[in-house]
CSV table of C-alpha atoms and ligand atoms in Angstrom, one decimal:
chain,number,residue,atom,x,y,z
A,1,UNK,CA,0.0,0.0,0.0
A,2,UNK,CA,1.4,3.3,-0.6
A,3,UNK,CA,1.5,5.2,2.8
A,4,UNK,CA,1.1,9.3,2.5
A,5,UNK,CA,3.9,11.0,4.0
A,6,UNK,CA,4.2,12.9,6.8
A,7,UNK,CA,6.6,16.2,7.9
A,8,UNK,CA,5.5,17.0,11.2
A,9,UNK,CA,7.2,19.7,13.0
A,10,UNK,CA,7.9,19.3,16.4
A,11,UNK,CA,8.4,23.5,18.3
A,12,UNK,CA,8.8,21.9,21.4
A,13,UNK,CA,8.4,25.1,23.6
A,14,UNK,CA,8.9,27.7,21.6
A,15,UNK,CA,7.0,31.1,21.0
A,16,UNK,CA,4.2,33.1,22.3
A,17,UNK,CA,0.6,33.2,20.3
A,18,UNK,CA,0.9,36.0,18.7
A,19,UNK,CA,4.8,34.7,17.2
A,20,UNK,CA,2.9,31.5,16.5
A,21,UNK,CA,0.3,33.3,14.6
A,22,UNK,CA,2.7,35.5,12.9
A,23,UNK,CA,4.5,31.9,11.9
A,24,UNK,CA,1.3,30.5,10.5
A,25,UNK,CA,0.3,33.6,8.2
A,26,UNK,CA,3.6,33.7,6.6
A,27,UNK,CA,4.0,29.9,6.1
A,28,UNK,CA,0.6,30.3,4.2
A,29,UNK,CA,1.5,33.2,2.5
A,30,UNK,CA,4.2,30.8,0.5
A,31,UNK,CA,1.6,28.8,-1.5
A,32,UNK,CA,0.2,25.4,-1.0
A,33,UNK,CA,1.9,23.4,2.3
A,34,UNK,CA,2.0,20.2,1.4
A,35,UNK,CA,0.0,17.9,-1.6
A,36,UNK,CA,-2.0,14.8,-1.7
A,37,UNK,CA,1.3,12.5,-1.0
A,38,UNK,CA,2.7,14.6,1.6
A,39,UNK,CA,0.7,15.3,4.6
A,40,UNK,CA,1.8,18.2,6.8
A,41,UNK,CA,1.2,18.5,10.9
A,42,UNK,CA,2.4,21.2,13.2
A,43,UNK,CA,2.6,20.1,16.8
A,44,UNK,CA,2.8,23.2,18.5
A,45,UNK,CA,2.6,24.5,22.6
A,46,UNK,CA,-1.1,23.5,23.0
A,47,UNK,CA,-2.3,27.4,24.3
A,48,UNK,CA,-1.3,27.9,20.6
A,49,UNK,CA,-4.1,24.9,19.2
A,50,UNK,CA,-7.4,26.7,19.3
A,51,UNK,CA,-5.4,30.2,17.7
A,52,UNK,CA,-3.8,28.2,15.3
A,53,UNK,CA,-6.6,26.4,14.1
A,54,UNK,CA,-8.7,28.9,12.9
A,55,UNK,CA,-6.0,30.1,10.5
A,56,UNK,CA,-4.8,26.6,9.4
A,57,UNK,CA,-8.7,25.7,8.5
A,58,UNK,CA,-8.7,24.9,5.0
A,59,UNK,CA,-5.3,24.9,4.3
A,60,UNK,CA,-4.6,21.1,5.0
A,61,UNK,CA,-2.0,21.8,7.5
A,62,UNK,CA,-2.9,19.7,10.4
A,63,UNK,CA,-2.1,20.4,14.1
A,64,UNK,CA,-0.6,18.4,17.0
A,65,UNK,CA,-0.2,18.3,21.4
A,66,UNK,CA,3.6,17.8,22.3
A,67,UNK,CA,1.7,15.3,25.3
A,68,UNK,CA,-1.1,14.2,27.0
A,69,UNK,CA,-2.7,13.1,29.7
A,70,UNK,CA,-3.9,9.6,29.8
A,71,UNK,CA,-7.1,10.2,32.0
A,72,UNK,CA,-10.3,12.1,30.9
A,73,UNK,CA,-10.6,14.5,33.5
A,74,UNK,CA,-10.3,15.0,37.0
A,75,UNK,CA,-8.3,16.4,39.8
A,76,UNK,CA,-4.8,16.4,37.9
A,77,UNK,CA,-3.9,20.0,38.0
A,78,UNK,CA,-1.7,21.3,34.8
A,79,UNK,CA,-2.6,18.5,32.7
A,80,UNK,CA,-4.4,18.5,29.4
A,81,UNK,CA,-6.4,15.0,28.5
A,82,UNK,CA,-6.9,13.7,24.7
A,83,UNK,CA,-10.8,15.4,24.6
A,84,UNK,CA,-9.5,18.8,25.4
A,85,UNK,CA,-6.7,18.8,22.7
A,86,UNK,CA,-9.0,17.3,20.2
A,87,UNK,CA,-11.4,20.2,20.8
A,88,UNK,CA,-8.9,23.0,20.7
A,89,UNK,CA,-8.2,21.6,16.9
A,90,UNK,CA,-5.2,19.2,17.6
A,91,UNK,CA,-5.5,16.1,15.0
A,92,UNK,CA,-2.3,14.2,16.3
A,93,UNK,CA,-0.4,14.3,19.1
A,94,UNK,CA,3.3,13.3,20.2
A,95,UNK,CA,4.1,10.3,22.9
A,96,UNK,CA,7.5,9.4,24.5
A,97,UNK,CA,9.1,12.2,22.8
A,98,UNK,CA,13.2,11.5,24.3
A,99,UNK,CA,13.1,15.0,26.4
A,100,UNK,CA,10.0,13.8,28.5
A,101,UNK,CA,11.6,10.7,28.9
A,102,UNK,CA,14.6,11.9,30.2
A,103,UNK,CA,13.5,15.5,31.8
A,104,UNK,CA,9.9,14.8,33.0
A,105,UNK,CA,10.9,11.1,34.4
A,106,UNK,CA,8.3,9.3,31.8
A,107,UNK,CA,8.3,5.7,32.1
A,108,UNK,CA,7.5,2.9,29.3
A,109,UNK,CA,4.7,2.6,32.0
A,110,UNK,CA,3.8,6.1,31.7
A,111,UNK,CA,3.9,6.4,27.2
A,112,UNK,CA,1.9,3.0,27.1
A,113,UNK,CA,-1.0,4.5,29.5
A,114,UNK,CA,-1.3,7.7,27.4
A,115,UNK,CA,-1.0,5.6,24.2
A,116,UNK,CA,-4.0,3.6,25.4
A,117,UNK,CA,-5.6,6.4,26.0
A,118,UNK,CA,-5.0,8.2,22.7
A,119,UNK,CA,-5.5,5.3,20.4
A,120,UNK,CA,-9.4,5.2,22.3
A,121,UNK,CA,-9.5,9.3,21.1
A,122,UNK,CA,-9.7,11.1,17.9
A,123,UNK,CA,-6.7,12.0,18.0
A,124,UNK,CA,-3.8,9.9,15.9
A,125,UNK,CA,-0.5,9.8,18.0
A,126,UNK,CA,3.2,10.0,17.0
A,127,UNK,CA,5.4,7.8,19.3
A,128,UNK,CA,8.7,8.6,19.5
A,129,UNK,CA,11.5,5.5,20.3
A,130,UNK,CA,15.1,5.7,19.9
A,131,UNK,CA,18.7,4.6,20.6
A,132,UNK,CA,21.4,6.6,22.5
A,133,UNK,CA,24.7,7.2,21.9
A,134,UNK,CA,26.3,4.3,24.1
A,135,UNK,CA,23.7,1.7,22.8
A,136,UNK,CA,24.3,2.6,19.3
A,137,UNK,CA,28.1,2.4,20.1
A,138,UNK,CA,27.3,-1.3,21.3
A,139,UNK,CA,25.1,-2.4,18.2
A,140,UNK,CA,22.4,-2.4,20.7
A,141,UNK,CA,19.9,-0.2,18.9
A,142,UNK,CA,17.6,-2.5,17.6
A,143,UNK,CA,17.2,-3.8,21.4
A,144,UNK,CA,17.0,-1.1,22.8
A,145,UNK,CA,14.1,0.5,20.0
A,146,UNK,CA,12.7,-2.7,20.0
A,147,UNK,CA,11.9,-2.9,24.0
A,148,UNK,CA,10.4,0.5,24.0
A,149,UNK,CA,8.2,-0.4,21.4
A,150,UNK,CA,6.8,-3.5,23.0
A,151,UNK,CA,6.3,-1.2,26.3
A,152,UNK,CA,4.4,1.4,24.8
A,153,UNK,CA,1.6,-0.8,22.5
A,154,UNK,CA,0.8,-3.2,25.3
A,155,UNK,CA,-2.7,-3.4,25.1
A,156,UNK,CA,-2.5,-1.3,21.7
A,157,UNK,CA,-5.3,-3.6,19.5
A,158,UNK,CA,-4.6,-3.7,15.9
A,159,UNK,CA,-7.0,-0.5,15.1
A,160,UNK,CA,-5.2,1.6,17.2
A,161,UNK,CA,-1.6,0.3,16.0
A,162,UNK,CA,-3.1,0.8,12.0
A,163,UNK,CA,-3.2,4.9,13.4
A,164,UNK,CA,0.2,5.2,14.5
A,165,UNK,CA,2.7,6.5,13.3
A,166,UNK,CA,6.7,5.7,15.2
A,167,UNK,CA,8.9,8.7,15.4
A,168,UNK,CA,12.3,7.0,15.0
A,169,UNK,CA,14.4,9.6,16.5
A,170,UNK,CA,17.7,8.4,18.1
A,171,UNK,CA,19.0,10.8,20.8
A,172,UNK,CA,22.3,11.0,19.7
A,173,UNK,CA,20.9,13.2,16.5
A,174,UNK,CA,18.4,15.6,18.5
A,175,UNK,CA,18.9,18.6,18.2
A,176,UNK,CA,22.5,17.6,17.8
A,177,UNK,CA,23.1,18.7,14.1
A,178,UNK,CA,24.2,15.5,13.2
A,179,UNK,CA,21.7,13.8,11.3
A,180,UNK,CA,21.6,9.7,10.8
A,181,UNK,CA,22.6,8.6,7.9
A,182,UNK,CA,19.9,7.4,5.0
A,183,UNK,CA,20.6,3.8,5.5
A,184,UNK,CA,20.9,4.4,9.0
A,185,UNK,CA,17.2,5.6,8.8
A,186,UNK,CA,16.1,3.5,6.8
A,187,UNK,CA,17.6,0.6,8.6
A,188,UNK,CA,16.0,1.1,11.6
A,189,UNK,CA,12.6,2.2,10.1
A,190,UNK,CA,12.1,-1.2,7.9
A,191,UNK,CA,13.3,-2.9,11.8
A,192,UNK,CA,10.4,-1.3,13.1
A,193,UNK,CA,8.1,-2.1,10.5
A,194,UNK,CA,9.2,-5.5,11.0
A,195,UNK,CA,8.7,-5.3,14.6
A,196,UNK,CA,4.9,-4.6,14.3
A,197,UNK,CA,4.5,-7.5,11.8
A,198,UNK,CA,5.8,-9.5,14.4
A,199,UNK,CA,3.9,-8.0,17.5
A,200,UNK,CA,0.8,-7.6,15.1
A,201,UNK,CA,0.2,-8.7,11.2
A,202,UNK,CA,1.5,-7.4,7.8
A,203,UNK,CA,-1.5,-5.5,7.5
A,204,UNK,CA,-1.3,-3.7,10.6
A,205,UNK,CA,3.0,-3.0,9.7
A,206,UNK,CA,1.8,-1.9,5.8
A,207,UNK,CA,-0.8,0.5,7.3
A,208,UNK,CA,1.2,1.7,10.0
A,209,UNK,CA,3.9,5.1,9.3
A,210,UNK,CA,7.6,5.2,10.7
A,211,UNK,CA,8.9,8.8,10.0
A,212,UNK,CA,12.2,9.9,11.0
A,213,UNK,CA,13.8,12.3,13.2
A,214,UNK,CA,17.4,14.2,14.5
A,215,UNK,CA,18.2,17.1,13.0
A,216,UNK,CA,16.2,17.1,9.8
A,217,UNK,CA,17.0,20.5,7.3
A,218,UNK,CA,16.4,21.6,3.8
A,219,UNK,CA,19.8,20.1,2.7
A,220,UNK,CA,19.2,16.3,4.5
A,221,UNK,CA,15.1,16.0,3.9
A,222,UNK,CA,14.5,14.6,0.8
A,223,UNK,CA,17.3,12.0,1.0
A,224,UNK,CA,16.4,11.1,4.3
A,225,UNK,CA,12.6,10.7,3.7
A,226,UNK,CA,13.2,8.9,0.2
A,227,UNK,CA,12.9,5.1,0.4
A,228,UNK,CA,10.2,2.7,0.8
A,229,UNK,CA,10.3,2.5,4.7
A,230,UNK,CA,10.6,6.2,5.6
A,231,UNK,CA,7.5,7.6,5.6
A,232,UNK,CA,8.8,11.1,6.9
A,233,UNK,CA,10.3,13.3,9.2
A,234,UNK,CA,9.8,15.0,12.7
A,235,UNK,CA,11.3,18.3,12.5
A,236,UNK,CA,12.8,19.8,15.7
A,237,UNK,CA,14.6,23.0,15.3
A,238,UNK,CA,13.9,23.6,11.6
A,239,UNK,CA,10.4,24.0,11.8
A,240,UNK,CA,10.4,27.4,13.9
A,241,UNK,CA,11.1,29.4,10.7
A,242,UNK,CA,8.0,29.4,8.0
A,243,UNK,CA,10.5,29.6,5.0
A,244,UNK,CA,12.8,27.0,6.3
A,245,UNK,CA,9.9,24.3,7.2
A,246,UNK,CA,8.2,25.1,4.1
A,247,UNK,CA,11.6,24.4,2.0
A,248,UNK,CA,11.8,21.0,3.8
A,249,UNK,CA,7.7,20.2,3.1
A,250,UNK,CA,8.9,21.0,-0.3
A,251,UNK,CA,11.9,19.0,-0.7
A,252,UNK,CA,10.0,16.4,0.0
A,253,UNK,CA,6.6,16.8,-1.2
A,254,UNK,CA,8.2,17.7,-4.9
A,255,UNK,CA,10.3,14.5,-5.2
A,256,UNK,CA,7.5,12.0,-3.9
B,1,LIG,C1,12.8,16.5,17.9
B,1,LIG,O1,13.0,17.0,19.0
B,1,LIG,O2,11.8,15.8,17.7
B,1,LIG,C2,13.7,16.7,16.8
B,1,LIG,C3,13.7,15.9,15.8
B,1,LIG,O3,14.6,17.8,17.0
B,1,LIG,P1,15.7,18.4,16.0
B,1,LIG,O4,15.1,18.3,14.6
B,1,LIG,O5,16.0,19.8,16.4
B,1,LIG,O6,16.9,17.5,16.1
């Protein structure tokens, strides 16, 4: 089956509304983001969702939460829960990213609950998994990617699995500048595909998107994202400047 691809920026926390609109009107005010193969997603601060959404409406470009909560509602004071995104205009949202996992002490534990909890929403969620620098080091990346993936979709039924999509990102290329390599990528995407045929069916692995990444640019995009296994990028860094996302959407979207 022929997966559309995805370039999902990632701002992490980054600007105020009224920078975040001021992004939004001058990204549009390039021409059309994105095309019928190439899907685009923002996930932005989520006080920036309901702003953003109003502008985006029409255009195709999608939004996204940078995390969740995985109960409904309640007495859990700073928290945000899938309904509440949804209805502030977020489409997808991101689990596991690396910096939760190492700054905000989120366990495998932790990213499968607010998988579950996603996967019963609206909303479509971008896991993130990855390798450090030491595993890497010890050609233990496929373990290590591997284990996280297991933790997060238990419990996931096939229907939820069919909405993912896994951010491979490994943490040695975050925000880093050093990008992986195209085979690196590629490598490790086709292992997780695998991975899900194994956990799940070839159905579910076919239907399922693995986008990459670590310090995606204009210059490393379209080689990065070209293969049959790489079905994209998550953009860190380079998506906080309209001209510079909207040359990577490009380089990408033109040679697909
Ligand atoms: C990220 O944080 O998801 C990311 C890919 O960051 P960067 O592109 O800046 O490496």
């Amino acid at each position: 089956m022929t997966r559309r691809k995805l370039i999902a920026g990632n701002w992490k926390m980054h600007k105020t509304t009224a920078q975040a609109i001021q992004f939004a009107n001058e990204l549009l005010s390039r021409g059309a983001v994105g095309s019928a193969k190439t899907e685009v997603c923002l996930c932005v601060p989520s006080v920036h969702l309901y702003a953003l959404a109003g502008i985006f409406e029409g255009s195709g470009v999608k939004l996204g939460a940078q995390n969740v909560y995985y109960e409904d509602e309640g007495a859990y004071t700073g928290e945000i829960s899938c309904g509440m995104l949804a209805g502030a205009g977020a489409g997808y949202v991101i689990v596991g990213h690396s910096e939760r996992r190492a700054l905000f002490a989120e366990t495998d534990d932790i990213i499968n609950k607010k998988l579950l909890a996603v996967c019963s929403s609206p909303l479509n969620p971008i896991l993130c998994v990855g390798e450090n620098l030491e595993q890497r080091e010890a050609g233990a990346e496929r373990q290590a990617v591997g284990d996280q993936l297991e933790a997060a979709l238990r419990d996931i039924g096939v229907r939820g699995v069919q909405r993912l999509t896994v951010a491979y990102e490994p943490l040695w290329a975050i925000g880093t500048g050093k990008t992986a390599l195209p085979g690196q990528a590629r490598e490790m995407c086709a292992f997780i595909r695998s991975k899900i045929e194994s956990l799940y069916d070839g159905h579910a692995a076919d239907r399922m998107r693995c986008i990459y990444g670590g310090s995606v640019d204009p210059v490393t995009a379209h080689d990065i994202v070209s293969g049959a296994d790489v079905d994209g990028a998550l953009v860190g860094g380079a998506s906080l400047k309209p001209d510079v996302f909207f040359d990577i959407v490009n380089s990408v979207s033109n040679h697909t």
